[in-house]
Each structure stands twice: as structure tokens, then as C-alpha cells.
Amino acid sequence: MDDRLADVPSGAEAGVLADRLKERIYATITMIAVVVGLSFGEVSALGAVATVLTTALGLWLAALVADQQAHRTVHRHLATGHELRRMLYVSSPLLSCAAGPSVLIALAALDVLTLRTALLAAAGVCVVSLFLWGCVGGLRMRGGALAALVAGLADAAIGVAVALVKAAAGH
């Protein structure tokens, strides 16, 4: 067996992990837009954390509804058992995208930093996470450090672009 493939998951497992990571990246990009938008508004820490948490919950519920709709359309029955557990596992990163921003907002509520700083820091953390996922992807493709850096920068650029669009819109 090729030792480069020793750490590659099996086909089905790889598909689940890829779908799960896709949801995490999607949620991270969405959260960038949310926290940058909040940073331009007149919102309290409680309002900001409520928005972040309901955004994550809304993304998760939307993903579950879409998955269940697609499943029943294709398979002609509702997902249950293993199929439903897979949907829940794959979509769970949509909920976790609220953790970092919520912690930073809590620090603002404790007057450790301003709410605007906390929200912009949350956007920054999200952009950094996109960069890191891009780097990990580049390294896992065995492209070397330069390819990993380019992949990371490309992914981070998407996050920065989302933040800039929200900032330019003033919300």
C-alpha cells in the first residue's frame, strides 16, 4: 500500500468528513458576514450573542430541512436511523460556528473589550480559521508549503471579501 494513502479515510468516511468540513466552512463564511454586520449596528452584547446563536441555529435547521427534503425526494422516504444520524453529524458544525464569536461577545459583556472590537476580532478569527483550513487542505494534497500557503490565502481572501462587502454596505 502506498504510505501516502495511509492517513486517507475510506470512501464513505471521507465523504462524511468532507461534507462536515464543507458545512463548517460555509458556517464560518456566514458568521463573518453576521459579526461584521453587527459591528456596524447599535446592538448590545445580549443582542449580538442572540443574533449569533440564532444565526447558527437557523443555519443548522435550514441544513436539516434541506437534507431531509432532498433525502425524501430521492429515496422516497424520510431519513431515519443511520441516515438521520449522518445528517445530524454532518450539520453539527453549523452550530459550533457560534462558539468563538459568543466567547468574544461575552468578554465584551464583561468589559474586557468593546463590543465592536469583539465582533471584529470574531471576524478575524473566522478569517484565520479559513486560512488554516486552506493550509491543511494544501498540505494534505501533498503540494508542499507554498501550495498550502496559496490555498490558505485563497480561502482567507474569500472571508476578507465577505467582510469588505459587509463593511462597504455599512451593515
Short mmCIF file of N, CA and C in Angstrom, two decimals:
data_model
loop_
_atom_site.label_atom_id
_atom_site.label_comp_id
_atom_site.label_asym_id
_atom_site.label_seq_id
_atom_site.Cartn_x
_atom_site.Cartn_y
_atom_site.Cartn_z
N MET A 1 0.84 -1.19 0.00
CA MET A 1 0.00 0.00 0.00
C MET A 1 0.88 1.25 0.00
N ASP A 2 0.49 2.24 -0.74
CA ASP A 2 1.21 3.50 -0.82
C ASP A 2 1.12 4.20 0.53
N ASP A 3 2.25 4.50 1.18
CA ASP A 3 2.21 5.10 2.51
C ASP A 3 1.63 6.51 2.50
N ARG A 4 1.54 7.15 1.35
CA ARG A 4 0.90 8.46 1.27
C ARG A 4 -0.60 8.36 1.47
N LEU A 5 -1.16 7.19 1.26
CA LEU A 5 -2.60 7.00 1.40
C LEU A 5 -2.98 6.42 2.76
N ALA A 6 -2.01 6.16 3.61
CA ALA A 6 -2.28 5.53 4.90
C ALA A 6 -3.21 6.36 5.78
N ASP A 7 -3.16 7.69 5.67
CA ASP A 7 -4.00 8.53 6.52
C ASP A 7 -5.25 9.04 5.79
N VAL A 8 -5.55 8.49 4.64
CA VAL A 8 -6.73 8.88 3.88
C VAL A 8 -7.90 8.00 4.31
N PRO A 9 -9.02 8.61 4.73
CA PRO A 9 -10.18 7.82 5.16
C PRO A 9 -10.78 7.04 3.98
N SER A 10 -11.56 6.01 4.31
CA SER A 10 -12.25 5.25 3.27
C SER A 10 -13.23 6.14 2.53
N GLY A 11 -13.75 5.65 1.41
CA GLY A 11 -14.64 6.44 0.57
C GLY A 11 -15.84 7.04 1.30
N ALA A 12 -16.59 6.20 2.00
CA ALA A 12 -17.78 6.69 2.70
C ALA A 12 -17.40 7.63 3.84
N GLU A 13 -16.38 7.25 4.59
CA GLU A 13 -15.93 8.07 5.71
C GLU A 13 -15.40 9.41 5.19
N ALA A 14 -14.65 9.38 4.11
CA ALA A 14 -14.12 10.61 3.53
C ALA A 14 -15.26 11.52 3.07
N GLY A 15 -16.31 10.93 2.51
CA GLY A 15 -17.45 11.73 2.07
C GLY A 15 -18.14 12.44 3.23
N VAL A 16 -18.30 11.73 4.33
CA VAL A 16 -18.93 12.32 5.52
C VAL A 16 -18.04 13.44 6.07
N LEU A 17 -16.74 13.18 6.18
CA LEU A 17 -15.83 14.20 6.70
C LEU A 17 -15.77 15.42 5.79
N ALA A 18 -15.79 15.20 4.48
CA ALA A 18 -15.78 16.32 3.54
C ALA A 18 -17.07 17.14 3.66
N ASP A 19 -18.20 16.46 3.78
CA ASP A 19 -19.48 17.17 3.93
C ASP A 19 -19.50 17.97 5.23
N ARG A 20 -18.97 17.39 6.30
CA ARG A 20 -18.93 18.05 7.60
C ARG A 20 -18.03 19.30 7.54
N LEU A 21 -16.87 19.18 6.91
CA LEU A 21 -15.98 20.32 6.77
C LEU A 21 -16.60 21.39 5.89
N LYS A 22 -17.29 20.97 4.84
CA LYS A 22 -17.97 21.94 3.97
C LYS A 22 -18.96 22.77 4.78
N GLU A 23 -19.73 22.13 5.65
CA GLU A 23 -20.68 22.85 6.48
C GLU A 23 -19.97 23.83 7.41
N ARG A 24 -18.84 23.40 7.98
CA ARG A 24 -18.08 24.26 8.89
C ARG A 24 -17.57 25.49 8.15
N ILE A 25 -17.06 25.31 6.95
CA ILE A 25 -16.53 26.43 6.17
C ILE A 25 -17.67 27.36 5.76
N TYR A 26 -18.78 26.80 5.32
CA TYR A 26 -19.95 27.60 4.97
C TYR A 26 -20.42 28.43 6.16
N ALA A 27 -20.50 27.80 7.32
CA ALA A 27 -20.94 28.50 8.52
C ALA A 27 -19.96 29.59 8.92
N THR A 28 -18.68 29.34 8.76
CA THR A 28 -17.66 30.33 9.10
C THR A 28 -17.79 31.56 8.21
N ILE A 29 -17.99 31.35 6.92
CA ILE A 29 -18.16 32.48 5.99
C ILE A 29 -19.43 33.26 6.34
N THR A 30 -20.49 32.55 6.65
CA THR A 30 -21.73 33.22 7.04
C THR A 30 -21.54 34.02 8.32
N MET A 31 -20.83 33.44 9.29
CA MET A 31 -20.62 34.13 10.57
C MET A 31 -19.78 35.39 10.40
N ILE A 32 -18.85 35.39 9.44
CA ILE A 32 -18.10 36.61 9.16
C ILE A 32 -19.06 37.73 8.79
N ALA A 33 -19.98 37.44 7.89
CA ALA A 33 -20.95 38.45 7.46
C ALA A 33 -21.80 38.93 8.64
N VAL A 34 -22.20 38.02 9.50
CA VAL A 34 -23.06 38.37 10.63
C VAL A 34 -22.32 39.28 11.61
N VAL A 35 -21.11 38.89 12.03
CA VAL A 35 -20.43 39.68 13.05
C VAL A 35 -19.95 41.03 12.51
N VAL A 36 -19.54 41.08 11.24
CA VAL A 36 -19.17 42.37 10.66
C VAL A 36 -20.41 43.26 10.57
N GLY A 37 -21.53 42.70 10.15
CA GLY A 37 -22.77 43.47 10.11
C GLY A 37 -23.16 44.00 11.48
N LEU A 38 -23.04 43.16 12.50
CA LEU A 38 -23.36 43.59 13.86
C LEU A 38 -22.43 44.70 14.33
N SER A 39 -21.19 44.66 13.89
CA SER A 39 -20.21 45.65 14.36
C SER A 39 -20.55 47.06 13.89
N PHE A 40 -21.38 47.18 12.87
CA PHE A 40 -21.77 48.49 12.36
C PHE A 40 -23.10 48.96 12.92
N GLY A 41 -23.74 48.14 13.73
CA GLY A 41 -25.05 48.50 14.26
C GLY A 41 -24.99 48.93 15.71
N GLU A 42 -26.10 49.36 16.19
CA GLU A 42 -26.27 49.71 17.60
C GLU A 42 -26.90 48.51 18.27
N VAL A 43 -26.07 47.64 18.79
CA VAL A 43 -26.56 46.40 19.38
C VAL A 43 -25.86 46.20 20.73
N SER A 44 -26.59 45.60 21.65
CA SER A 44 -25.99 45.27 22.94
C SER A 44 -25.28 43.93 22.84
N ALA A 45 -24.51 43.60 23.85
CA ALA A 45 -23.85 42.29 23.88
C ALA A 45 -24.90 41.18 23.87
N LEU A 46 -25.97 41.37 24.62
CA LEU A 46 -27.04 40.36 24.64
C LEU A 46 -27.68 40.22 23.26
N GLY A 47 -27.93 41.33 22.60
CA GLY A 47 -28.49 41.28 21.26
C GLY A 47 -27.54 40.63 20.26
N ALA A 48 -26.26 40.94 20.41
CA ALA A 48 -25.26 40.36 19.50
C ALA A 48 -25.15 38.85 19.69
N VAL A 49 -25.08 38.40 20.93
CA VAL A 49 -24.96 36.96 21.16
C VAL A 49 -26.25 36.25 20.74
N ALA A 50 -27.39 36.89 20.95
CA ALA A 50 -28.65 36.29 20.50
C ALA A 50 -28.66 36.15 18.98
N THR A 51 -28.16 37.15 18.28
CA THR A 51 -28.10 37.10 16.82
C THR A 51 -27.15 36.01 16.35
N VAL A 52 -25.98 35.93 16.97
CA VAL A 52 -25.00 34.90 16.60
C VAL A 52 -25.58 33.50 16.84
N LEU A 53 -26.19 33.30 18.00
CA LEU A 53 -26.74 31.97 18.32
C LEU A 53 -27.92 31.61 17.44
N THR A 54 -28.81 32.57 17.18
CA THR A 54 -29.96 32.25 16.32
C THR A 54 -29.53 32.07 14.87
N THR A 55 -28.47 32.76 14.45
CA THR A 55 -27.94 32.53 13.10
C THR A 55 -27.44 31.10 12.98
N ALA A 56 -26.65 30.66 13.95
CA ALA A 56 -26.12 29.29 13.92
C ALA A 56 -27.27 28.28 13.96
N LEU A 57 -28.23 28.51 14.83
CA LEU A 57 -29.38 27.60 14.92
C LEU A 57 -30.17 27.59 13.61
N GLY A 58 -30.37 28.77 13.03
CA GLY A 58 -31.10 28.86 11.77
C GLY A 58 -30.38 28.15 10.63
N LEU A 59 -29.06 28.30 10.57
CA LEU A 59 -28.27 27.59 9.55
C LEU A 59 -28.42 26.08 9.72
N TRP A 60 -28.32 25.63 10.97
CA TRP A 60 -28.42 24.20 11.25
C TRP A 60 -29.79 23.65 10.88
N LEU A 61 -30.84 24.36 11.28
CA LEU A 61 -32.19 23.90 10.95
C LEU A 61 -32.43 23.92 9.44
N ALA A 62 -31.94 24.94 8.77
CA ALA A 62 -32.09 25.02 7.31
C ALA A 62 -31.38 23.85 6.63
N ALA A 63 -30.20 23.51 7.12
CA ALA A 63 -29.46 22.38 6.55
C ALA A 63 -30.22 21.07 6.77
N LEU A 64 -30.77 20.89 7.97
CA LEU A 64 -31.53 19.67 8.25
C LEU A 64 -32.78 19.57 7.38
N VAL A 65 -33.48 20.68 7.24
CA VAL A 65 -34.69 20.68 6.39
C VAL A 65 -34.30 20.36 4.95
N ALA A 66 -33.24 21.00 4.45
CA ALA A 66 -32.81 20.75 3.07
C ALA A 66 -32.36 19.31 2.88
N ASP A 67 -31.59 18.78 3.84
CA ASP A 67 -31.14 17.39 3.75
C ASP A 67 -32.31 16.43 3.76
N GLN A 68 -33.25 16.66 4.67
CA GLN A 68 -34.41 15.77 4.77
C GLN A 68 -35.26 15.86 3.50
N GLN A 69 -35.45 17.07 2.98
CA GLN A 69 -36.23 17.25 1.74
C GLN A 69 -35.55 16.52 0.59
N ALA A 70 -34.24 16.71 0.44
CA ALA A 70 -33.50 16.04 -0.63
C ALA A 70 -33.57 14.53 -0.47
N HIS A 71 -33.42 14.07 0.77
CA HIS A 71 -33.43 12.63 1.02
C HIS A 71 -34.79 12.02 0.64
N ARG A 72 -35.85 12.66 1.10
CA ARG A 72 -37.17 12.06 0.82
C ARG A 72 -37.53 12.17 -0.66
N THR A 73 -37.03 13.19 -1.34
CA THR A 73 -37.30 13.32 -2.76
C THR A 73 -36.58 12.23 -3.55
N VAL A 74 -35.33 11.98 -3.20
CA VAL A 74 -34.53 10.99 -3.92
C VAL A 74 -34.88 9.56 -3.50
N HIS A 75 -34.98 9.34 -2.18
CA HIS A 75 -35.16 7.98 -1.66
C HIS A 75 -36.62 7.59 -1.40
N ARG A 76 -37.52 8.56 -1.50
CA ARG A 76 -38.96 8.34 -1.31
C ARG A 76 -39.35 7.92 0.10
N HIS A 77 -38.52 8.32 1.08
CA HIS A 77 -38.87 8.12 2.49
C HIS A 77 -38.03 9.07 3.33
N LEU A 78 -38.53 9.34 4.54
CA LEU A 78 -37.78 10.21 5.45
C LEU A 78 -36.50 9.52 5.91
N ALA A 79 -35.50 10.30 6.16
CA ALA A 79 -34.27 9.76 6.73
C ALA A 79 -34.53 9.41 8.19
N THR A 80 -34.14 8.22 8.57
CA THR A 80 -34.24 7.76 9.95
C THR A 80 -32.98 6.98 10.29
N GLY A 81 -32.84 6.63 11.53
CA GLY A 81 -31.73 5.79 11.96
C GLY A 81 -30.38 6.33 11.52
N HIS A 82 -29.63 5.47 10.86
CA HIS A 82 -28.27 5.82 10.43
C HIS A 82 -28.27 7.05 9.52
N GLU A 83 -29.21 7.13 8.60
CA GLU A 83 -29.25 8.27 7.67
C GLU A 83 -29.46 9.58 8.42
N LEU A 84 -30.36 9.57 9.39
CA LEU A 84 -30.63 10.77 10.17
C LEU A 84 -29.44 11.13 11.06
N ARG A 85 -28.81 10.14 11.67
CA ARG A 85 -27.61 10.39 12.48
C ARG A 85 -26.50 11.00 11.62
N ARG A 86 -26.36 10.54 10.39
CA ARG A 86 -25.35 11.12 9.49
C ARG A 86 -25.67 12.58 9.22
N MET A 87 -26.94 12.89 8.96
CA MET A 87 -27.34 14.28 8.72
C MET A 87 -27.01 15.16 9.93
N LEU A 88 -27.32 14.65 11.11
CA LEU A 88 -27.05 15.42 12.33
C LEU A 88 -25.55 15.61 12.55
N TYR A 89 -24.78 14.57 12.30
CA TYR A 89 -23.32 14.65 12.46
C TYR A 89 -22.72 15.63 11.46
N VAL A 90 -23.13 15.55 10.22
CA VAL A 90 -22.59 16.41 9.17
C VAL A 90 -22.95 17.87 9.43
N SER A 91 -24.17 18.12 9.91
CA SER A 91 -24.62 19.50 10.07
C SER A 91 -24.21 20.14 11.41
N SER A 92 -23.72 19.36 12.35
CA SER A 92 -23.41 19.92 13.67
C SER A 92 -22.38 21.05 13.66
N PRO A 93 -21.42 21.09 12.73
CA PRO A 93 -20.51 22.26 12.73
C PRO A 93 -21.22 23.59 12.49
N LEU A 94 -22.42 23.53 11.94
CA LEU A 94 -23.17 24.77 11.75
C LEU A 94 -23.51 25.40 13.10
N LEU A 95 -23.66 24.58 14.13
CA LEU A 95 -23.91 25.10 15.47
C LEU A 95 -22.62 25.61 16.12
N SER A 96 -21.54 24.90 15.90
CA SER A 96 -20.28 25.26 16.58
C SER A 96 -19.68 26.56 16.07
N CYS A 97 -20.12 27.04 14.92
CA CYS A 97 -19.56 28.30 14.40
C CYS A 97 -19.88 29.47 15.30
N ALA A 98 -20.83 29.32 16.22
CA ALA A 98 -21.20 30.41 17.13
C ALA A 98 -20.30 30.47 18.36
N ALA A 99 -19.51 29.43 18.60
CA ALA A 99 -18.73 29.36 19.85
C ALA A 99 -17.73 30.51 19.98
N GLY A 100 -16.87 30.67 18.99
CA GLY A 100 -15.84 31.73 19.07
C GLY A 100 -16.43 33.12 19.21
N PRO A 101 -17.35 33.51 18.32
CA PRO A 101 -17.96 34.83 18.47
C PRO A 101 -18.68 35.00 19.82
N SER A 102 -19.32 33.95 20.32
CA SER A 102 -20.02 34.06 21.60
C SER A 102 -19.05 34.31 22.75
N VAL A 103 -17.90 33.66 22.73
CA VAL A 103 -16.89 33.88 23.77
C VAL A 103 -16.39 35.32 23.71
N LEU A 104 -16.11 35.81 22.52
CA LEU A 104 -15.62 37.19 22.39
C LEU A 104 -16.69 38.20 22.81
N ILE A 105 -17.93 37.94 22.47
CA ILE A 105 -19.03 38.82 22.89
C ILE A 105 -19.17 38.79 24.41
N ALA A 106 -19.00 37.62 25.02
CA ALA A 106 -19.06 37.51 26.48
C ALA A 106 -17.95 38.35 27.12
N LEU A 107 -16.77 38.36 26.50
CA LEU A 107 -15.68 39.20 27.01
C LEU A 107 -16.06 40.68 26.94
N ALA A 108 -16.77 41.05 25.88
CA ALA A 108 -17.24 42.43 25.77
C ALA A 108 -18.28 42.73 26.85
N ALA A 109 -19.15 41.78 27.13
CA ALA A 109 -20.16 41.97 28.18
C ALA A 109 -19.51 42.14 29.54
N LEU A 110 -18.32 41.55 29.71
CA LEU A 110 -17.57 41.68 30.97
C LEU A 110 -16.64 42.89 30.96
N ASP A 111 -16.76 43.73 29.94
CA ASP A 111 -15.96 44.95 29.77
C ASP A 111 -14.46 44.68 29.63
N VAL A 112 -14.11 43.51 29.09
CA VAL A 112 -12.72 43.21 28.81
C VAL A 112 -12.30 43.91 27.52
N LEU A 113 -13.24 44.06 26.59
CA LEU A 113 -13.02 44.79 25.34
C LEU A 113 -14.35 45.34 24.88
N THR A 114 -14.30 46.25 23.93
CA THR A 114 -15.56 46.82 23.45
C THR A 114 -16.28 45.78 22.59
N LEU A 115 -17.58 45.97 22.46
CA LEU A 115 -18.36 45.04 21.66
C LEU A 115 -17.92 45.08 20.20
N ARG A 116 -17.67 46.27 19.68
CA ARG A 116 -17.23 46.37 18.28
C ARG A 116 -15.90 45.64 18.07
N THR A 117 -14.99 45.80 19.01
CA THR A 117 -13.71 45.10 18.93
C THR A 117 -13.92 43.59 18.99
N ALA A 118 -14.80 43.14 19.87
CA ALA A 118 -15.09 41.71 19.99
C ALA A 118 -15.66 41.17 18.69
N LEU A 119 -16.56 41.90 18.07
CA LEU A 119 -17.19 41.45 16.83
C LEU A 119 -16.18 41.41 15.68
N LEU A 120 -15.35 42.44 15.59
CA LEU A 120 -14.34 42.46 14.54
C LEU A 120 -13.26 41.40 14.80
N ALA A 121 -12.94 41.16 16.06
CA ALA A 121 -12.00 40.09 16.39
C ALA A 121 -12.60 38.74 16.01
N ALA A 122 -13.90 38.57 16.22
CA ALA A 122 -14.57 37.32 15.83
C ALA A 122 -14.47 37.12 14.32
N ALA A 123 -14.65 38.20 13.56
CA ALA A 123 -14.49 38.09 12.10
C ALA A 123 -13.06 37.71 11.76
N GLY A 124 -12.11 38.32 12.46
CA GLY A 124 -10.70 37.99 12.22
C GLY A 124 -10.39 36.54 12.53
N VAL A 125 -10.92 36.03 13.63
CA VAL A 125 -10.71 34.62 13.99
C VAL A 125 -11.31 33.71 12.91
N CYS A 126 -12.46 34.09 12.40
CA CYS A 126 -13.09 33.30 11.33
C CYS A 126 -12.22 33.29 10.07
N VAL A 127 -11.67 34.44 9.72
CA VAL A 127 -10.80 34.52 8.54
C VAL A 127 -9.55 33.67 8.75
N VAL A 128 -8.99 33.74 9.95
CA VAL A 128 -7.81 32.93 10.25
C VAL A 128 -8.15 31.44 10.15
N SER A 129 -9.32 31.06 10.63
CA SER A 129 -9.70 29.64 10.53
C SER A 129 -9.85 29.21 9.07
N LEU A 130 -10.36 30.08 8.21
CA LEU A 130 -10.43 29.76 6.79
C LEU A 130 -9.03 29.58 6.21
N PHE A 131 -8.12 30.46 6.61
CA PHE A 131 -6.73 30.34 6.16
C PHE A 131 -6.14 29.00 6.60
N LEU A 132 -6.35 28.64 7.85
CA LEU A 132 -5.79 27.38 8.36
C LEU A 132 -6.39 26.17 7.66
N TRP A 133 -7.70 26.17 7.42
CA TRP A 133 -8.31 25.05 6.68
C TRP A 133 -7.74 24.96 5.28
N GLY A 134 -7.51 26.12 4.64
CA GLY A 134 -6.90 26.11 3.32
C GLY A 134 -5.49 25.53 3.35
N CYS A 135 -4.72 25.93 4.37
CA CYS A 135 -3.36 25.39 4.51
C CYS A 135 -3.39 23.88 4.74
N VAL A 136 -4.28 23.44 5.62
CA VAL A 136 -4.39 21.99 5.88
C VAL A 136 -4.73 21.25 4.60
N GLY A 137 -5.67 21.79 3.84
CA GLY A 137 -6.03 21.16 2.56
C GLY A 137 -4.86 21.11 1.60
N GLY A 138 -4.11 22.20 1.51
CA GLY A 138 -2.94 22.23 0.64
C GLY A 138 -1.88 21.23 1.07
N LEU A 139 -1.66 21.12 2.36
CA LEU A 139 -0.68 20.15 2.87
C LEU A 139 -1.15 18.71 2.64
N ARG A 140 -2.43 18.46 2.85
CA ARG A 140 -2.96 17.10 2.68
C ARG A 140 -2.92 16.67 1.21
N MET A 141 -2.90 17.63 0.31
CA MET A 141 -2.79 17.30 -1.12
C MET A 141 -1.34 17.06 -1.51
N ARG A 142 -0.44 17.20 -0.55
CA ARG A 142 0.99 16.96 -0.76
C ARG A 142 1.59 17.98 -1.74
N GLY A 143 1.04 19.19 -1.71
CA GLY A 143 1.54 20.22 -2.61
C GLY A 143 2.73 20.98 -2.08
N GLY A 144 3.10 20.74 -0.83
CA GLY A 144 4.21 21.46 -0.23
C GLY A 144 3.75 22.73 0.47
N ALA A 145 4.71 23.37 1.11
CA ALA A 145 4.40 24.55 1.91
C ALA A 145 3.87 25.71 1.07
N LEU A 146 4.43 25.91 -0.11
CA LEU A 146 3.99 27.02 -0.95
C LEU A 146 2.54 26.81 -1.41
N ALA A 147 2.22 25.60 -1.84
CA ALA A 147 0.84 25.31 -2.25
C ALA A 147 -0.12 25.47 -1.08
N ALA A 148 0.29 25.05 0.10
CA ALA A 148 -0.55 25.19 1.29
C ALA A 148 -0.78 26.67 1.61
N LEU A 149 0.27 27.46 1.51
CA LEU A 149 0.15 28.89 1.77
C LEU A 149 -0.79 29.56 0.77
N VAL A 150 -0.64 29.21 -0.50
CA VAL A 150 -1.51 29.78 -1.54
C VAL A 150 -2.96 29.38 -1.30
N ALA A 151 -3.19 28.10 -0.96
CA ALA A 151 -4.56 27.63 -0.68
C ALA A 151 -5.13 28.36 0.53
N GLY A 152 -4.32 28.53 1.57
CA GLY A 152 -4.77 29.24 2.76
C GLY A 152 -5.11 30.69 2.46
N LEU A 153 -4.26 31.35 1.69
CA LEU A 153 -4.51 32.75 1.33
C LEU A 153 -5.76 32.88 0.47
N ALA A 154 -5.97 31.94 -0.43
CA ALA A 154 -7.17 31.99 -1.27
C ALA A 154 -8.43 31.85 -0.43
N ASP A 155 -8.41 30.92 0.52
CA ASP A 155 -9.58 30.74 1.38
C ASP A 155 -9.79 31.96 2.27
N ALA A 156 -8.71 32.49 2.83
CA ALA A 156 -8.82 33.68 3.67
C ALA A 156 -9.33 34.87 2.86
N ALA A 157 -8.92 34.96 1.60
CA ALA A 157 -9.37 36.06 0.74
C ALA A 157 -10.88 36.06 0.58
N ILE A 158 -11.48 34.89 0.55
CA ILE A 158 -12.94 34.81 0.46
C ILE A 158 -13.57 35.41 1.72
N GLY A 159 -13.03 35.06 2.88
CA GLY A 159 -13.54 35.62 4.13
C GLY A 159 -13.36 37.12 4.20
N VAL A 160 -12.19 37.60 3.78
CA VAL A 160 -11.93 39.04 3.77
C VAL A 160 -12.89 39.74 2.80
N ALA A 161 -13.12 39.14 1.65
CA ALA A 161 -14.04 39.73 0.67
C ALA A 161 -15.44 39.86 1.25
N VAL A 162 -15.90 38.85 1.96
CA VAL A 162 -17.23 38.91 2.60
C VAL A 162 -17.26 40.06 3.61
N ALA A 163 -16.20 40.15 4.42
CA ALA A 163 -16.15 41.24 5.43
C ALA A 163 -16.13 42.60 4.75
N LEU A 164 -15.37 42.74 3.67
CA LEU A 164 -15.28 44.03 2.98
C LEU A 164 -16.62 44.42 2.34
N VAL A 165 -17.32 43.45 1.78
CA VAL A 165 -18.63 43.74 1.20
C VAL A 165 -19.60 44.22 2.28
N LYS A 166 -19.59 43.53 3.43
CA LYS A 166 -20.46 43.95 4.52
C LYS A 166 -20.07 45.33 5.02
N ALA A 167 -18.76 45.58 5.15
CA ALA A 167 -18.29 46.88 5.62
C ALA A 167 -18.65 47.99 4.63
N ALA A 168 -18.49 47.70 3.34
CA ALA A 168 -18.81 48.70 2.32
C ALA A 168 -20.30 49.03 2.32
N ALA A 169 -21.11 48.04 2.64
CA ALA A 169 -22.55 48.27 2.71
C ALA A 169 -22.94 49.00 3.98
N GLY A 170 -22.02 49.07 4.94
CA GLY A 170 -22.30 49.77 6.19
C GLY A 170 -23.17 49.00 7.12
N HIS A 171 -23.26 47.70 6.91
CA HIS A 171 -24.03 46.82 7.83
C HIS A 171 -23.44 45.49 7.76
#
